[in-house]
Short mmCIF file of C-alpha atoms in Angstrom, two decimals:
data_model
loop_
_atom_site.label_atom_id
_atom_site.label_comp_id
_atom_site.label_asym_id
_atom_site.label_seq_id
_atom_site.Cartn_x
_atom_site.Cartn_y
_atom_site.Cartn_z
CA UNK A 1 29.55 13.76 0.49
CA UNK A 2 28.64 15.46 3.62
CA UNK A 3 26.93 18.25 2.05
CA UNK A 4 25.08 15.96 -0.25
CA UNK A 5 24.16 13.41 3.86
CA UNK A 6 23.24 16.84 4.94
CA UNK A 7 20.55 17.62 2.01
CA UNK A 8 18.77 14.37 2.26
CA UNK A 9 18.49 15.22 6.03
CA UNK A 10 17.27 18.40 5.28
CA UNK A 11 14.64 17.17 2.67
CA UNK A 12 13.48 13.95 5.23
CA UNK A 13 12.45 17.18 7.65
CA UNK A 14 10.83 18.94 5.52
CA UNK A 15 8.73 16.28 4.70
CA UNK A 16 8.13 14.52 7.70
CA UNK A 17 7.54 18.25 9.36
CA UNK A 18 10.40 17.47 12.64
CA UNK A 19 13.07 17.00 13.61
CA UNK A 20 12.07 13.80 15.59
CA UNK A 21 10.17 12.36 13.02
CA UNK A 22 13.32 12.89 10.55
CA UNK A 23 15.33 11.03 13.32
CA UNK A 24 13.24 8.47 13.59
CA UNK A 25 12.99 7.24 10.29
CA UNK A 26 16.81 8.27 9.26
CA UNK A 27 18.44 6.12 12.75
CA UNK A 28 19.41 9.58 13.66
CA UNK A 29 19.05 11.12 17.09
CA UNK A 30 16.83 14.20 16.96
CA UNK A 31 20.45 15.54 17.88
CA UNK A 32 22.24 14.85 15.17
CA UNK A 33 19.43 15.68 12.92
CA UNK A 34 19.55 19.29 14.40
CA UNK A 35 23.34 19.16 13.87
CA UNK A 36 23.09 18.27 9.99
CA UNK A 37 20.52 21.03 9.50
CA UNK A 38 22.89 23.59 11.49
CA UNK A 39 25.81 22.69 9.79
CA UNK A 40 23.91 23.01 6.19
CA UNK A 41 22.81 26.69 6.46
CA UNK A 42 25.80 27.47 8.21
CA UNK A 43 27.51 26.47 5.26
CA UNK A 44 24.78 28.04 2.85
CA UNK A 45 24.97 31.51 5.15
CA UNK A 46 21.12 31.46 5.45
CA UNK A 47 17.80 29.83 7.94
CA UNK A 48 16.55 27.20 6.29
CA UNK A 49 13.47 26.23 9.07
CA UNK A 50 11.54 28.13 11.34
CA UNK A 51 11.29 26.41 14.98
CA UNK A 52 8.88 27.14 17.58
CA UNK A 53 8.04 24.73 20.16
CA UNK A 54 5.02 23.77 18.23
CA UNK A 55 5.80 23.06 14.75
CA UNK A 56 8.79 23.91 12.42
CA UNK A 57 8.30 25.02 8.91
CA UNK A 58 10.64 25.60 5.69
CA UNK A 59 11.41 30.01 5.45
CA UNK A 60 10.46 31.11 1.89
CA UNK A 61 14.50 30.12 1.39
CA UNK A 62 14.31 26.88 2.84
CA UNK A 63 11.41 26.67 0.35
CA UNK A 64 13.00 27.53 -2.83
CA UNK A 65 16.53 25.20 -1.50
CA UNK A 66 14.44 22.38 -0.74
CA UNK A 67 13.17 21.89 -4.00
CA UNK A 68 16.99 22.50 -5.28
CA UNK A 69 17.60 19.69 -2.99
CA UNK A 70 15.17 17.36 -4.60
CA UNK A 71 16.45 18.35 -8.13
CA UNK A 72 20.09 16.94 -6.93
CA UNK A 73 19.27 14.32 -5.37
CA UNK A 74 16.97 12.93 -8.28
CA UNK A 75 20.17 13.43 -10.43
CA UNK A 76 22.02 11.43 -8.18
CA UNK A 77 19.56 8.60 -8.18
CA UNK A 78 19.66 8.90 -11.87
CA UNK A 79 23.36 8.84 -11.78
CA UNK A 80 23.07 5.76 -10.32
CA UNK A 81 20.32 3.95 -12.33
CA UNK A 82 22.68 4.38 -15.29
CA UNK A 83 25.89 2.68 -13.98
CA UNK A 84 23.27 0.21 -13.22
CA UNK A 85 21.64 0.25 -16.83
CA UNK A 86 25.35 -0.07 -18.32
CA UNK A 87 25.66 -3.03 -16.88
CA UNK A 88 26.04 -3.00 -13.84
CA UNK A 89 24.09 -4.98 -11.01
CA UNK A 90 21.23 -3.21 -9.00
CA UNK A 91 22.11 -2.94 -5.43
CA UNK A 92 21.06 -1.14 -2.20
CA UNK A 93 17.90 -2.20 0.40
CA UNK A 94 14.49 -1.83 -1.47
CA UNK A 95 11.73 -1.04 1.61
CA UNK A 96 8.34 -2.37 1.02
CA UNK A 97 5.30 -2.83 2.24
CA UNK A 98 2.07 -4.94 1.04
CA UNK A 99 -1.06 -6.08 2.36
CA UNK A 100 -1.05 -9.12 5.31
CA UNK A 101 -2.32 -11.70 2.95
CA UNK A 102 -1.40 -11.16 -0.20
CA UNK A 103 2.46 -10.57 1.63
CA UNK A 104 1.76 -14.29 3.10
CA UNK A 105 0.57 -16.62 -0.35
CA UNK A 106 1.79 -14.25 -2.98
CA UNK A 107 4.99 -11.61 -2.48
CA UNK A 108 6.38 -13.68 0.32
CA UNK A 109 7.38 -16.85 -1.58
CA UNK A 110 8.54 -14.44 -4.53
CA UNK A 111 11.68 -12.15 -2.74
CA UNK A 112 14.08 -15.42 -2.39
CA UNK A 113 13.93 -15.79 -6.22
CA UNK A 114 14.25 -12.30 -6.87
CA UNK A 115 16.88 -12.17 -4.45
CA UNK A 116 18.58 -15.12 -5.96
CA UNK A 117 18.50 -13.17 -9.81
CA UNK A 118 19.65 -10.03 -7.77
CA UNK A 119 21.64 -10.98 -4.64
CA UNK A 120 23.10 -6.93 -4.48
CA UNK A 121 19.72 -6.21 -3.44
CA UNK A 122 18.17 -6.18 -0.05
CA UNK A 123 14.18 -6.55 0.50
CA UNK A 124 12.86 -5.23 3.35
CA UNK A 125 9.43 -6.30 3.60
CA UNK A 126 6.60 -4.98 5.81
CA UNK A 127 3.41 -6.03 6.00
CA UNK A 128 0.14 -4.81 7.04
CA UNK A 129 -3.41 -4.15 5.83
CA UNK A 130 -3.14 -0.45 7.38
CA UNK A 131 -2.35 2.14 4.58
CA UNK A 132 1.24 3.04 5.64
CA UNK A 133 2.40 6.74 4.86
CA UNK A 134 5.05 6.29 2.33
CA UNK A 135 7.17 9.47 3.04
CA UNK A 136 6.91 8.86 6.77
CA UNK A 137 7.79 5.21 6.57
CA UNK A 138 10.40 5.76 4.21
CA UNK A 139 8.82 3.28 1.82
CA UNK A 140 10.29 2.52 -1.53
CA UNK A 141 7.76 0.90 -2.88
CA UNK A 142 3.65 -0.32 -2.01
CA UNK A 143 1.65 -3.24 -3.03
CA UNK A 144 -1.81 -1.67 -2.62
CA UNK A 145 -5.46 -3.46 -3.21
CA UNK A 146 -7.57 -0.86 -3.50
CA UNK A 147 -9.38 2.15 -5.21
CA UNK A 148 -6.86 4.19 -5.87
CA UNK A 149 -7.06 7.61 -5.89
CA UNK A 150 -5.26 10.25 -7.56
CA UNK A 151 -2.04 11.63 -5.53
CA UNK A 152 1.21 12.56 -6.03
CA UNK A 153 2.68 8.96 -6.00
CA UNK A 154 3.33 6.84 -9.41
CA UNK A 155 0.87 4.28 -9.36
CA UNK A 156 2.22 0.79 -11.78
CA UNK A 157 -1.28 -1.21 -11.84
CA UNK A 158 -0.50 -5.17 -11.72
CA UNK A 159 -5.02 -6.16 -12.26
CA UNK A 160 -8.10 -5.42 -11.61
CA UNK A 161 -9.37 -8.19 -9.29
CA UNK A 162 -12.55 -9.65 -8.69
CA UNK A 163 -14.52 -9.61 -5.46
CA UNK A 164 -17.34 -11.60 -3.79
CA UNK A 165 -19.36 -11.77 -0.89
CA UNK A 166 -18.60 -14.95 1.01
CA UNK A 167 -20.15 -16.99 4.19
CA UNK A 168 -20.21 -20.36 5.45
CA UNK A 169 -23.23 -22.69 4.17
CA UNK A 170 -24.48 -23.09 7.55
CA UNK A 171 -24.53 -19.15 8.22
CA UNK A 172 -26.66 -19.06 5.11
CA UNK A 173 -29.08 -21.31 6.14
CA UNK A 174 -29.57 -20.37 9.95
CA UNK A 175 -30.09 -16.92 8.84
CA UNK A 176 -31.27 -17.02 4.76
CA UNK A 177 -29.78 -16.19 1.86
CA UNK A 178 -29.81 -12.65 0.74
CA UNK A 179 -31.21 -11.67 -2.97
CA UNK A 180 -30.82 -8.17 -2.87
CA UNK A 181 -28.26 -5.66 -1.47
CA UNK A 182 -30.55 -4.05 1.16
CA UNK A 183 -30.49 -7.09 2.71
CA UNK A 184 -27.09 -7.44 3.76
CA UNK A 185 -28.18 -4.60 5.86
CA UNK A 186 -30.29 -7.37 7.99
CA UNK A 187 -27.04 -9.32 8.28
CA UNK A 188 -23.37 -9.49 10.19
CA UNK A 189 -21.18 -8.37 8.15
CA UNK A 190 -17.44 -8.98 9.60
CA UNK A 191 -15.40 -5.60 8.33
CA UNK A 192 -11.98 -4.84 7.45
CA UNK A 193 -11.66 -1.51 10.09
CA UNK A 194 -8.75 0.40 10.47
CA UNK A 195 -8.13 4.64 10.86
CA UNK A 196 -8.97 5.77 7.84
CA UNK A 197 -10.03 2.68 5.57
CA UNK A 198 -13.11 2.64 3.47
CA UNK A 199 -14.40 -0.90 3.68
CA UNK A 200 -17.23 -0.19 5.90
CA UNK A 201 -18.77 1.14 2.51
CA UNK A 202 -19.49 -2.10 0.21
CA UNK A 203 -20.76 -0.93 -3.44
CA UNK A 204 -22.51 -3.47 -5.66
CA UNK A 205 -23.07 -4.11 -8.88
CA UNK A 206 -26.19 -4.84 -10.80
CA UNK A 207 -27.42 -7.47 -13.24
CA UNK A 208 -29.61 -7.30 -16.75
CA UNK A 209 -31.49 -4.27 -17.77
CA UNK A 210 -29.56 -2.33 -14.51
CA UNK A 211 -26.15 -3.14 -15.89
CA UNK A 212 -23.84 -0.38 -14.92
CA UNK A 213 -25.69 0.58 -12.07
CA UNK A 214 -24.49 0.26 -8.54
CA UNK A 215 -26.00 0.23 -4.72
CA UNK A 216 -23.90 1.87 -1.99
CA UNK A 217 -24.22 0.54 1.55
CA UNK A 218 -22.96 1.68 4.82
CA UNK A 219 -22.25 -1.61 6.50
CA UNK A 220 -22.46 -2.50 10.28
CA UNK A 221 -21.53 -5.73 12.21
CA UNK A 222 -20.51 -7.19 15.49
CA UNK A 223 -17.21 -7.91 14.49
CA UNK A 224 -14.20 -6.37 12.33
CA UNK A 225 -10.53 -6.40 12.40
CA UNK A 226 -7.43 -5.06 10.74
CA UNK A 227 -6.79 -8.44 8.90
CA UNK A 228 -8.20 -9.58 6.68
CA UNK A 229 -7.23 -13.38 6.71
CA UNK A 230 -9.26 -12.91 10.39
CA UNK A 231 -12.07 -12.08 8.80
CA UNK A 232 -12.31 -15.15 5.76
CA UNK A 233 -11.70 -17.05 9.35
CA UNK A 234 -14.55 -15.97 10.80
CA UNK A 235 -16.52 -16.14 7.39
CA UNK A 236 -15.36 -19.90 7.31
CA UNK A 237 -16.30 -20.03 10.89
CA UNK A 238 -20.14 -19.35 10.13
CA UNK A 239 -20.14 -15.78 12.20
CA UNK A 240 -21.28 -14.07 8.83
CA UNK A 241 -20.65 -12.15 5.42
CA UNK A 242 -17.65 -11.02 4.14
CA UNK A 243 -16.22 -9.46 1.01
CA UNK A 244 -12.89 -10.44 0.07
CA UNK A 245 -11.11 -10.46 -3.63
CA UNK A 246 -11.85 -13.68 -5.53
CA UNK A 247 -8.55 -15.04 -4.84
CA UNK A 248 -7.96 -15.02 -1.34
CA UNK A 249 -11.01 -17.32 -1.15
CA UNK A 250 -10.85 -19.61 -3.97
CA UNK A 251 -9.97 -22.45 -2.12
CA UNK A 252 -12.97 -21.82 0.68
CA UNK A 253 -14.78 -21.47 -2.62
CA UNK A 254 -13.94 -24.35 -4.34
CA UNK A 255 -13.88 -26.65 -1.16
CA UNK A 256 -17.13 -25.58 -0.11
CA UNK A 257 -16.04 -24.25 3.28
CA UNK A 258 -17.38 -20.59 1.65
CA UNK A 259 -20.17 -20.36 -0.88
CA UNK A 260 -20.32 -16.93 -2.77
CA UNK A 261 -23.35 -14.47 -1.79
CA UNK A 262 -25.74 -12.47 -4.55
CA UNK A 263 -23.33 -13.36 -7.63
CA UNK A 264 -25.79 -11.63 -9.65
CA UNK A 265 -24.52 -8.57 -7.43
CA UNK A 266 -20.98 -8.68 -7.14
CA UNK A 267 -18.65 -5.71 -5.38
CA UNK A 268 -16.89 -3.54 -7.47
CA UNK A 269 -13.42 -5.08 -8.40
CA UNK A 270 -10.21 -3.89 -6.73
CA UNK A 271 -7.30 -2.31 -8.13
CA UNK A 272 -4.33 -3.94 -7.11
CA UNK A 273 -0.51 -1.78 -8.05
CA UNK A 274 2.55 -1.08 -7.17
CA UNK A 275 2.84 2.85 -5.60
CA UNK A 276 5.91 4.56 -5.33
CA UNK A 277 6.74 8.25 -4.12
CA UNK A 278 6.59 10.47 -7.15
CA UNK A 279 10.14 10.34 -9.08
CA UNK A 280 11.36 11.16 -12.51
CA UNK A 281 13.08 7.93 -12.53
CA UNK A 282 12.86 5.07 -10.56
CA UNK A 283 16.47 3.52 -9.13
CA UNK A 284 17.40 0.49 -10.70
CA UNK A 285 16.70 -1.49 -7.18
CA UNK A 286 13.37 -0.61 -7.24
CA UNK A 287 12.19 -0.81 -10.95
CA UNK A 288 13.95 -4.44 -10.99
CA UNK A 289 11.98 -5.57 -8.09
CA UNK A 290 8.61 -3.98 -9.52
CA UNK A 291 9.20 -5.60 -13.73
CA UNK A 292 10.22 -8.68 -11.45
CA UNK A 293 6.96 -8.96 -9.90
CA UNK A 294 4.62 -7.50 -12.20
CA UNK A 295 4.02 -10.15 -14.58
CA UNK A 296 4.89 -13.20 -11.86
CA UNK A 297 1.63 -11.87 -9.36
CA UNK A 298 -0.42 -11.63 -12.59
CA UNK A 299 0.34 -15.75 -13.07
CA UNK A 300 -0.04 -16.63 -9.39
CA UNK A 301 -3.44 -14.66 -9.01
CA UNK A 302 -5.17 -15.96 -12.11
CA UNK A 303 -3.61 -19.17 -11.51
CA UNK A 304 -5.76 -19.52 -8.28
CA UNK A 305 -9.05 -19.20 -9.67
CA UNK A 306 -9.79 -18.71 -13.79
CA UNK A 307 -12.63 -15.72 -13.06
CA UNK A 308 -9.75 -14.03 -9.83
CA UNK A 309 -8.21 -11.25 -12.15
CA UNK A 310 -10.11 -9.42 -14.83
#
C-alpha cells in the first residue's frame, strides 16, 4: 500500500511540475512529498526527478515509470469500478466544479437527491465561472458551458443551449434598439472577464438568404465581472447589453424585466458537458454522479423555457 501512496505522489508531481504544488493539492507538506518521492526511487534503485532551484522535471526514467505508474493506477481504479459494478455501492468523495449560476438553480438542488440514492458518496462541489485547471485542482469531474475545444480530457455533452442578447426596456429606449451587429459596437456591453476567457468575442448569427453566416465582434464596455448572475443584474438594472444562455434569463424574459436584442441575430449556442481528466474508465463514483445528472439537467433546462436547449 505504501508503494502504491508513494506512486500517486509521484504521478501528482509530475503533473503539477513541484513539489509544493503536489503538497498542496495532496494535504501533504512539501516535506513529506519529498519524503514519498525519496523513499520511491530508493526503493526502485534509480532518480526519478531532476531538481534545480528553478523547476524539477521527470529523467528519461522517471519518464518511462511515470507512465507505468498511470497504467497501475488505472487498473486499480478499474479494480474498483468492478466490485462496484458487481454490486456493490459506489463510494469515495467525487470533486467538482461548475459554473456560479448554473451551480446555484440547477446542480445545487440536485447533489441531496443524488446523495440520498448514493449516501457512500461524497460531493464536493466548487463553484466558479473561472475555468479551473482540472489536474491542478484535483477535479474529478467539470460542468462546463462553453465551446469546447479539443484536449486531452473526456468531454460527456449534456445540450447545446441557446443564447440571447438581453437589456432592460428602458436601456433600449434611452439609447435605441440595435438592428444589426455593428451596432452593438455603439453600445455597453457588460462582459463576462476573467484570465483567459473568451467572452469579450460575441459571434452572431445571421437570418434569410445569409443563413449560416456569422459576424465576429470584439466587444468593449464600462463594466464586466467574473459572474455572470452580476452581469443579468446589471442587464436588469438598465446599465446595458448582455449575452447570457436562454435559460438563465427566461424569467427576466418572460416577466419583462429583460427583452431579447436582434433575435433575428442570435449568438452562437453554447455547449454545455461534463469534462473529466482523460481515463480508460471512469470510477463508479464519478460515472454515477455524471448518468445521474445527465438526463435530470436536460429536464430542468428545457423545463425553464421551451426554445432554452436545442
Amino acid at each position: 500500500m505504501a508503494l502504491l501512496e508513494n506512486m500517486q505522489v509521484f504521478v501528482r508531481v509530475v503533473d503539477l511540475g513541484s513539489l509544493s504544488a503536489a503538497g498542496r493539492n495532496l494535504r501533504m507538506s512539501p516535506a513529506l512529498v519529498s519524503h514519498r518521492i525519496q523513499q520511491l526511487e530508493a526503493h526502485l534503485g534509480a532518480r526519478l526527478l531532476n531538481r534545480t532551484t528553478r523547476q524539477l522535471q521527470a529523467t528519461e526514467t522517471g519518464q518511462v515509470f511515470y507512465q507505468h505508474c498511470l497504467e497501475v493506477l488505472e487498473a486499480v481504479e478499474r479494480a474498483h469500478s468492478s466490485i462496484a459494478a458487481e454490486g456493490g455501492a459506489p463510494s469515495g468523495s467525487v470533486r467538482v466544479t461548475a459554473p456560479l449560476g448554473f451551480g446555484r438553480r440547477v446542480l445545487g438542488p440536485l447533489v441531496p437527491e443524488f446523495r440520498a440514492a448514493n449516501p457512500m458518496v461524497d460531493v464536493r462541489l466548487r463553484l466558479s465561472d473561472h475555468l479551473l485547471d482540472l489536474l491542478r485542482e484535483s477535479v474529478d469531474m467539470a460542468i462546463r458551458m462553453a465551446t469546447l475545444k479539443d484536449s486531452s480530457f473526456v468531454v460527456r455533452k449534456i445540450a447545446d443551449l441557446r443564447r440571447v442578447l438581453v437589456a432592460a426596456p428602458r436601456y433600449l429606449e434611452a439609447r435605441g434598439r440595435p438592428t444589426a451587429p455593428s451596432d452593438l459596437l455603439e453600445h455597453d456591453c457588460l462582459l463576462l472577464r476573467f484570465p483567459g476567457t473568451q467572452q469579450y468575442r460575441w459571434t452572431l448569427t445571421s437570418p434569410g438568404k445569409d443563413e449560416g453566416k456569422s459576424t465576429k465582434l470584439s466587444i468593449a464596455g464600462p463594466m464586466d465581472a467574473d459572474d455572470g448572475d452580476v452581469l443579468t443584474r446589471w442587464a436588469v438594472d438598465g446599465h446595458g447589453i448582455a449575452l447570457k444562455p436562454l435559460w438563465e434569463v427566461a424569467e427576466e424574459v418572460k416577466s419583462g424585466a429583460l427583452e431579447i436584442v436582434m433575435p433575428e441575430h442570435p449568438p452562437e449556442p453554447v455547449q454545455l458537458a461534463i469534462v473529466y481528466p482523460h481515463r480508460a474508465l471512469l470510477p463508479a463514483k464519478v460515472q454515477s454522479l455524471s448518468d445521474f445528472l445527465v438526463p435530470r439537467v436536460r429536464s430542468l433546462l428545457a423545463a425553464s423555457h421551451p426554445d432554452a436547449v436545442l
